[in-house]
Coordinates of C-alpha atoms in Angstrom, one line a residue:
M1 CA 66.4 71.0 96.5
L2 CA 65.4 72.0 100.0
N3 CA 67.8 73.6 102.3
N4 CA 68.5 71.5 105.4
N5 CA 66.6 73.8 107.7
D6 CA 63.5 73.7 105.5
V7 CA 62.9 69.9 105.6
G8 CA 60.9 69.8 108.8
K9 CA 58.7 72.7 107.8
Q10 CA 58.2 71.2 104.3
A11 CA 57.0 67.9 105.7
E12 CA 54.1 69.6 107.4
A13 CA 53.1 71.7 104.4
D14 CA 53.4 69.1 101.6
W15 CA 50.4 67.5 100.0
D16 CA 49.2 64.5 102.0
C17 CA 48.5 61.4 99.9
P18 CA 45.0 60.0 100.6
L19 CA 46.2 56.3 100.7
L20 CA 48.3 57.2 103.8
H21 CA 45.1 57.4 105.8
R22 CA 43.6 54.0 104.9
K23 CA 42.8 51.7 107.8
K24 CA 43.8 48.4 106.3
L25 CA 47.2 46.8 105.9
H26 CA 48.0 46.3 102.2
M27 CA 50.9 44.4 100.8
E28 CA 51.9 43.3 97.4
A29 CA 54.4 41.2 95.4
F30 CA 57.1 43.2 93.7
T31 CA 59.8 42.9 91.0
P32 CA 63.2 43.0 92.8
I33 CA 66.3 44.8 91.6
T34 CA 69.2 42.5 92.1
Y35 CA 72.9 42.4 91.3
N36 CA 73.7 40.7 88.0
L37 CA 75.4 37.6 89.4
E38 CA 76.1 36.3 85.8
L39 CA 78.6 39.2 85.7
L40 CA 79.7 39.5 89.3
G41 CA 79.6 35.9 90.6
T42 CA 78.7 35.6 94.3
L43 CA 77.0 38.1 96.6
E44 CA 79.4 37.8 99.6
K45 CA 81.6 40.8 98.6
L46 CA 78.6 42.9 97.5
I47 CA 76.5 43.1 100.6
A48 CA 76.7 45.2 103.8
P49 CA 74.5 45.7 106.9
P50 CA 71.9 48.5 107.3
Y51 CA 73.5 51.9 107.0
D52 CA 73.0 52.9 110.7
V53 CA 75.1 50.1 112.2
V54 CA 78.1 50.4 109.8
T55 CA 81.0 52.2 111.6
P56 CA 83.4 54.4 109.6
R57 CA 86.0 51.7 109.7
E58 CA 83.5 49.0 108.5
R59 CA 82.4 51.3 105.7
E60 CA 85.9 51.5 104.4
M61 CA 86.3 47.7 104.8
Y62 CA 83.1 47.0 102.8
A63 CA 84.0 49.5 100.2
S64 CA 87.4 47.8 99.7
L65 CA 85.8 44.4 99.1
H66 CA 84.4 45.2 95.7
P67 CA 83.9 48.3 93.5
F68 CA 80.2 47.4 93.3
N69 CA 79.7 46.8 97.1
I70 CA 76.4 48.4 98.2
V71 CA 78.1 50.8 100.6
H72 CA 79.3 52.9 97.6
I73 CA 75.7 54.0 97.1
L74 CA 74.2 53.2 100.6
L75 CA 76.8 55.4 102.4
P76 CA 78.2 57.6 99.6
K77 CA 80.3 59.8 101.8
G78 CA 82.7 59.4 104.7
F79 CA 81.3 59.8 108.2
D80 CA 83.7 62.7 109.1
E81 CA 82.8 64.9 106.1
K82 CA 80.4 67.7 106.5
S83 CA 77.0 67.2 104.8
D84 CA 77.8 67.4 101.1
E85 CA 75.0 67.3 98.5
D86 CA 77.5 66.4 95.9
A87 CA 77.9 63.0 97.6
Y88 CA 74.2 62.2 97.1
R89 CA 74.4 63.3 93.5
R90 CA 77.4 61.1 93.0
A91 CA 75.4 58.2 94.5
G92 CA 72.6 58.9 92.0
A93 CA 75.1 59.0 89.1
T94 CA 76.6 55.7 90.3
V95 CA 73.2 54.0 90.5
R96 CA 72.4 55.1 86.9
K97 CA 75.7 53.9 85.7
W98 CA 75.3 50.5 87.4
F99 CA 71.9 50.1 85.6
E100 CA 73.4 51.1 82.3
E101 CA 76.2 48.6 82.7
N102 CA 73.8 45.8 83.8
I103 CA 75.4 45.6 87.2
L104 CA 71.9 46.1 88.7
V105 CA 69.0 44.4 86.9
E106 CA 65.3 43.9 87.3
S107 CA 64.4 40.3 88.1
P108 CA 60.7 39.6 87.1
P109 CA 58.1 38.4 87.7
P110 CA 56.6 40.2 90.7
S111 CA 56.9 37.9 93.7
V112 CA 57.1 37.8 97.5
F113 CA 60.1 36.2 99.2
P114 CA 60.0 33.8 102.1
Y115 CA 63.1 34.5 104.1
K116 CA 65.2 32.6 106.6
Q117 CA 68.1 33.7 108.8
S118 CA 70.4 30.9 110.2
F119 CA 73.1 31.6 112.8
K120 CA 74.5 30.5 116.1
D121 CA 73.6 32.3 119.2
S122 CA 76.0 33.3 122.0
D123 CA 75.8 29.8 123.5
G124 CA 76.7 28.2 120.1
R125 CA 73.1 26.9 119.5
E126 CA 71.8 26.9 115.9
V127 CA 69.0 29.4 115.5
E128 CA 66.6 29.8 112.5
Q129 CA 64.2 32.8 112.1
I130 CA 61.7 32.9 109.3
G131 CA 59.8 35.8 107.7
I132 CA 58.7 37.1 104.3
I133 CA 59.8 40.1 102.2
V134 CA 57.0 42.0 100.6
T135 CA 56.2 45.6 99.7
L136 CA 53.9 47.5 102.1
Q137 CA 51.7 50.3 101.1
L138 CA 52.6 53.3 103.3
R139 CA 50.4 54.3 106.1
H140 CA 50.5 57.2 108.6
Y141 CA 51.1 56.0 112.2
E142 CA 47.8 57.5 113.2
T143 CA 46.0 54.8 111.3
R144 CA 47.5 52.2 113.8
V145 CA 48.0 49.9 110.8
V146 CA 51.8 50.5 111.0
R147 CA 53.0 51.3 114.4
P148 CA 56.4 52.6 115.6
H149 CA 58.2 51.7 118.8
E150 CA 61.2 54.2 118.7
M151 CA 61.6 57.9 118.4
T152 CA 63.4 59.2 115.4
T153 CA 65.9 62.1 115.0
Y154 CA 66.2 64.8 112.3
S155 CA 69.7 64.2 110.9
P156 CA 69.3 60.5 109.8
K157 CA 66.0 61.3 108.1
L158 CA 67.5 64.2 106.2
D159 CA 70.4 62.0 105.1
R160 CA 68.2 59.2 103.9
L161 CA 65.8 61.7 102.2
M162 CA 68.6 63.3 100.3
L163 CA 69.9 59.9 99.2
L164 CA 66.4 58.8 98.1
R165 CA 65.9 61.9 96.1
A166 CA 69.2 61.4 94.3
T167 CA 69.0 57.7 93.6
R168 CA 65.2 56.9 93.7
L169 CA 66.4 53.5 94.8
E170 CA 65.4 51.6 98.0
M171 CA 68.5 49.7 99.1
S172 CA 67.2 47.9 102.2
Q173 CA 63.9 46.8 103.7
V174 CA 62.5 47.9 107.0
Y175 CA 62.0 45.0 109.4
A176 CA 58.5 44.8 110.9
L177 CA 56.5 42.3 113.1
F178 CA 53.0 41.3 112.1
V179 CA 50.4 40.1 114.5
D180 CA 48.8 36.8 113.4
D181 CA 47.4 34.8 116.3
S182 CA 46.1 32.1 114.0
G183 CA 49.5 31.0 112.8
I184 CA 48.3 30.7 109.2
A185 CA 50.9 33.1 107.8
D186 CA 53.8 31.2 109.4
E187 CA 52.4 27.9 108.1
L188 CA 52.2 29.4 104.6
I189 CA 55.8 30.7 104.8
K190 CA 57.2 27.4 106.2
G191 CA 55.3 25.5 103.5
A192 CA 56.8 27.6 100.7
I193 CA 60.3 27.1 102.1
K194 CA 59.8 23.4 102.3
E195 CA 58.2 23.0 98.8
R196 CA 60.3 25.3 96.7
K197 CA 63.8 25.6 95.6
E198 CA 66.0 28.2 97.3
W199 CA 66.3 31.3 95.1
L200 CA 69.3 33.1 96.7
S201 CA 71.6 32.5 99.7
V202 CA 74.5 34.5 101.2
T203 CA 76.4 34.4 104.4
D204 CA 77.4 37.8 105.8
S205 CA 80.4 39.0 107.8
D206 CA 78.7 38.1 111.1
G207 CA 78.2 34.5 110.1
V208 CA 74.4 34.9 109.5
T209 CA 73.2 33.0 106.4
H210 CA 70.3 34.8 104.6
S211 CA 68.2 32.5 102.4
L212 CA 65.4 33.5 100.0
W213 CA 62.7 31.6 98.2
R214 CA 60.4 33.0 95.6
V215 CA 56.6 32.8 95.4
N216 CA 54.4 34.3 92.7
D217 CA 51.5 31.8 92.8
E218 CA 48.3 33.9 92.9
E219 CA 46.3 31.5 95.1
W220 CA 49.1 31.4 97.7
L221 CA 49.5 35.2 97.6
S222 CA 45.8 35.7 98.0
E223 CA 45.7 33.5 101.1
L224 CA 48.7 35.4 102.6
Y225 CA 47.1 38.8 101.9
S226 CA 43.7 37.9 103.3
T227 CA 45.3 36.4 106.4
L228 CA 47.1 39.7 107.3
E229 CA 44.9 42.4 105.9
N230 CA 43.1 43.0 109.2
S231 CA 46.4 42.8 111.2
W232 CA 48.8 45.6 112.0
V233 CA 52.6 45.7 111.9
L234 CA 55.1 47.0 114.4
I235 CA 58.3 48.5 112.9
A236 CA 61.2 46.7 114.6
D237 CA 64.0 48.3 112.6
G238 CA 63.9 51.0 110.0
H239 CA 61.9 53.9 111.6
H240 CA 64.0 56.5 109.9
R241 CA 63.7 54.8 106.5
Y242 CA 59.9 54.4 106.9
E243 CA 59.3 58.0 107.8
T244 CA 61.7 59.2 105.0
S245 CA 59.6 57.2 102.5
I246 CA 56.5 59.1 103.6
D247 CA 58.3 62.4 103.3
F248 CA 59.5 61.5 99.8
L249 CA 56.0 60.5 98.7
K250 CA 54.6 63.8 99.9
E251 CA 57.1 65.6 97.7
L252 CA 55.7 64.0 94.5
S253 CA 52.3 65.8 94.5
D254 CA 53.0 67.1 91.0
E255 CA 53.6 63.6 89.6
D256 CA 50.9 61.3 88.2
L257 CA 50.4 59.3 91.3
N258 CA 48.1 56.3 91.7
D259 CA 48.1 53.4 94.1
T260 CA 50.6 51.5 92.0
H261 CA 53.3 54.2 92.0
P262 CA 56.5 52.7 93.6
A263 CA 56.8 55.7 96.0
C264 CA 53.5 54.6 97.7
Y265 CA 55.3 51.4 98.9
I266 CA 58.2 50.4 101.0
G267 CA 60.0 47.0 101.1
A268 CA 59.5 45.2 104.3
A269 CA 60.9 42.0 105.8
L270 CA 58.0 40.7 108.0
A271 CA 58.1 38.2 110.9
N272 CA 55.5 37.0 113.3
I273 CA 55.6 38.9 116.6
H274 CA 54.9 35.5 118.3
G275 CA 57.7 33.8 116.5
R276 CA 61.3 33.2 117.6
L277 CA 63.0 36.6 117.4
T278 CA 66.5 37.7 118.4
I279 CA 66.3 41.2 119.9
L280 CA 69.6 42.7 120.9
P281 CA 70.4 45.7 123.0
T282 CA 72.3 48.8 122.0
H283 CA 74.7 49.9 124.7
R284 CA 75.3 53.6 125.7
L285 CA 78.6 55.4 125.9
L286 CA 78.6 58.6 127.9
H287 CA 81.6 60.9 127.0
F288 CA 82.2 63.5 129.7
R289 CA 84.3 66.7 129.4
S290 CA 86.7 65.8 132.2
E291 CA 87.6 63.0 134.5
K292 CA 86.2 65.0 137.4
E293 CA 82.8 65.3 135.7
R294 CA 82.9 61.5 135.0
E295 CA 83.7 60.8 138.7
N296 CA 80.9 63.0 139.9
F297 CA 78.5 61.2 137.6
E298 CA 79.7 57.8 138.7
A299 CA 79.3 58.6 142.4
S300 CA 75.8 60.2 141.9
F301 CA 74.5 57.3 139.8
T302 CA 75.8 54.8 142.4
R303 CA 74.1 56.7 145.3
L304 CA 70.8 56.9 143.5
L305 CA 70.7 53.2 142.8
K306 CA 71.8 52.3 146.3
L307 CA 68.9 54.4 147.6
H308 CA 66.3 52.8 145.3
G309 CA 67.9 49.4 144.5
S310 CA 71.2 47.7 144.9
V311 CA 74.8 48.1 143.6
E312 CA 77.3 45.3 143.4
E313 CA 80.9 45.3 142.0
I314 CA 81.3 42.5 139.5
N315 CA 83.9 41.2 137.0
L316 CA 83.6 41.3 133.2
T317 CA 82.3 37.7 132.8
E318 CA 79.5 38.5 135.3
A319 CA 78.8 41.7 133.6
F320 CA 78.2 40.0 130.2
R321 CA 76.1 37.3 131.8
S322 CA 73.9 39.8 133.7
I323 CA 72.7 41.5 130.5
R324 CA 72.0 38.4 128.4
E325 CA 68.4 38.0 129.4
G326 CA 65.5 40.3 129.1
F327 CA 63.2 41.7 131.8
D328 CA 62.2 39.0 134.3
G329 CA 59.0 40.8 135.3
D330 CA 60.5 42.2 138.5
T331 CA 64.0 43.7 138.3
V332 CA 65.8 46.0 135.8
N333 CA 69.5 45.5 135.5
F334 CA 72.1 48.0 134.3
V335 CA 75.8 47.5 134.1
M336 CA 78.0 50.6 134.5
V337 CA 81.5 50.2 133.2
C338 CA 83.9 52.7 134.7
P339 CA 87.6 53.0 134.2
N340 CA 88.5 51.3 137.5
R341 CA 85.4 49.1 138.2
I342 CA 82.3 47.5 136.8
L343 CA 79.0 47.8 138.7
L344 CA 75.8 45.8 138.5
L345 CA 72.9 48.2 139.3
K346 CA 69.5 46.7 140.1
V347 CA 66.2 48.4 140.7
K348 CA 62.7 47.0 140.9
A349 CA 60.4 48.0 138.0
N350 CA 57.7 49.1 140.5
E351 CA 60.2 51.3 142.2
L352 CA 61.0 53.0 138.9
S353 CA 57.3 53.7 138.3
E354 CA 57.1 55.3 141.8
M355 CA 60.1 57.5 141.2
C356 CA 58.6 59.4 138.3
S357 CA 56.4 62.4 138.5
N358 CA 52.6 62.2 138.3
D359 CA 52.2 63.7 134.8
V360 CA 54.0 61.1 132.8
G361 CA 51.0 59.3 131.4
N362 CA 51.7 55.9 129.8
R363 CA 55.4 56.3 130.4
R364 CA 54.7 55.0 133.9
E365 CA 53.3 51.8 132.5
L366 CA 56.5 51.4 130.4
L367 CA 58.5 51.8 133.6
R368 CA 56.3 49.4 135.5
N369 CA 57.0 46.8 132.8
G370 CA 60.8 47.3 133.0
V371 CA 61.5 49.2 129.7
N372 CA 65.2 50.0 130.5
T373 CA 65.8 52.6 127.9
V374 CA 62.9 54.7 129.1
A375 CA 64.1 54.3 132.7
L376 CA 67.6 55.3 131.8
H377 CA 67.0 58.3 129.5
E378 CA 63.8 59.7 130.9
L379 CA 64.3 59.1 134.6
L380 CA 67.7 58.1 135.9
L381 CA 70.0 60.1 133.7
P382 CA 68.1 63.4 134.2
M383 CA 68.1 62.9 138.0
V384 CA 71.8 62.0 138.2
L385 CA 72.9 64.9 135.9
K386 CA 70.9 67.3 137.9
E387 CA 72.3 66.1 141.2
C388 CA 75.9 66.2 140.2
G389 CA 75.5 69.7 138.6
I390 CA 76.3 68.8 135.0
S391 CA 74.5 71.5 133.1
S392 CA 74.9 70.1 129.6
E393 CA 74.3 66.4 128.8
P394 CA 77.5 64.4 128.0
C395 CA 78.0 63.4 124.4
L396 CA 76.2 60.1 123.8
S397 CA 77.2 57.4 121.4
Y398 CA 76.0 53.8 120.8
T399 CA 77.3 50.4 120.1
Q400 CA 75.7 46.9 119.7
D401 CA 79.0 45.3 120.8
A402 CA 79.4 45.0 124.6
K403 CA 83.1 44.3 124.3
A404 CA 83.6 47.5 122.3
A405 CA 81.7 49.4 125.0
V406 CA 84.1 48.1 127.6
E407 CA 87.1 48.9 125.4
A408 CA 86.0 52.4 124.9
V409 CA 86.2 53.0 128.6
R410 CA 89.6 51.5 128.8
N411 CA 90.8 53.9 126.1
D412 CA 89.2 57.0 127.6
S413 CA 89.1 57.9 131.3
C414 CA 86.3 60.4 130.6
T415 CA 83.9 57.8 129.3
V416 CA 81.4 55.6 131.1
S417 CA 79.5 52.8 129.4
I418 CA 76.0 51.6 130.3
L419 CA 75.3 48.1 129.2
L420 CA 71.7 47.1 128.7
S421 CA 69.7 43.9 128.6
P422 CA 67.6 43.2 125.5
L423 CA 64.0 44.3 125.5
T424 CA 61.3 41.7 124.9
T425 CA 58.7 41.4 122.3
A426 CA 56.1 41.8 125.0
Q427 CA 57.6 45.2 125.9
L428 CA 57.6 46.3 122.3
R429 CA 54.0 45.2 121.8
L430 CA 53.0 47.1 125.0
A431 CA 54.6 50.3 123.7
A432 CA 52.9 49.9 120.3
E433 CA 49.5 49.2 121.9
L434 CA 49.9 52.2 124.2
G435 CA 50.9 54.4 121.3
E436 CA 54.2 55.2 123.0
R437 CA 57.6 55.5 121.4
L438 CA 60.8 54.5 123.0
P439 CA 64.1 56.4 123.0
P440 CA 66.3 56.0 119.8
K441 CA 68.4 52.8 119.6
S442 CA 66.2 50.9 122.1
T443 CA 66.5 47.7 120.1
Y444 CA 68.6 46.0 117.4
F445 CA 67.4 43.1 115.4

């Protein structure tokens, strides 16, 4: 077992699997591991969201729903505990026990799974999004076959790597967008959904219904693979899990590896980048050391935006309305929630690109195209913190819930929330094509 401090060094030194360098996208059908519903009944009390959006309170709630809820192995330790390898070993032992007791079972034959999400949007309109769940053969980002759009951080990758070592079980898919201008892949998926009987369906705690169909027809699979083999995919959600899978594969150099080894693949839910996608923002909470520090930040941020854009005091309803839509091609909006007021801050994208230094390369193009997280973290926040003399950055936390971001400010006079608008698929594709990665938590799907 590596010491925590050795993981980064080990990733560079480990054997590099040749298939990681291949220049074509490769996907396959797979035999899923599922809950044994003959023993457990329905799925509703067994599922949970991806690990990185589950709050400590939610983790306890999901754990209390059922002794076999996925969080017992997905998040095997409390958020407030120090890193404890025993928690990962405990998760591994739990996984093995669940297999021995037929709680988890393999469900042959190898298949791919057309996938539909159904939900109501913020206006109450019915929304359906389709995709397909496959296994992707891993590729280095340098091949441009699989492309990231967000930066990753050390701690989550270490956490997921230690869990993967202990359990050898992949518990959730990455979410990625494929590029298929022909529309053939979508037609295949829609046809499979229309012609086949639904295999599984479950509604989660957010009211989203997840439905799966099953396809193992060789001719159908061959057409899907050939349609997408010259395409590339953009990771929308799951960068840490994807990179962890590569790190884990590199650790297996002493095993008898070939192209069919499970560690060479990662489960992926794929959707067309041109399709209807719901991209949500992740809002920022800045926690300052004192009220005075927070007041200085608020005043400095306001001055900067008045100089380069506009500042308007608004109410809560207007705040939520102003962040609902993505970049309009002209103006970038930020909403700053302070203890005693809410401000709408507007700045032209071209103005942002002019504010940055000359040595930023393609980051300027991202600013020119209104990528708000780049503007906030790489331009505005550094300028404001320097101006108001804050030597160390405030503690930063995240939430996808705008109401929770507002409530956090009401409960702590040293906190400011920055509410963001969602990024667009065009902005994500631009970042991928430029080979640029956005700050962490730029999107939420």
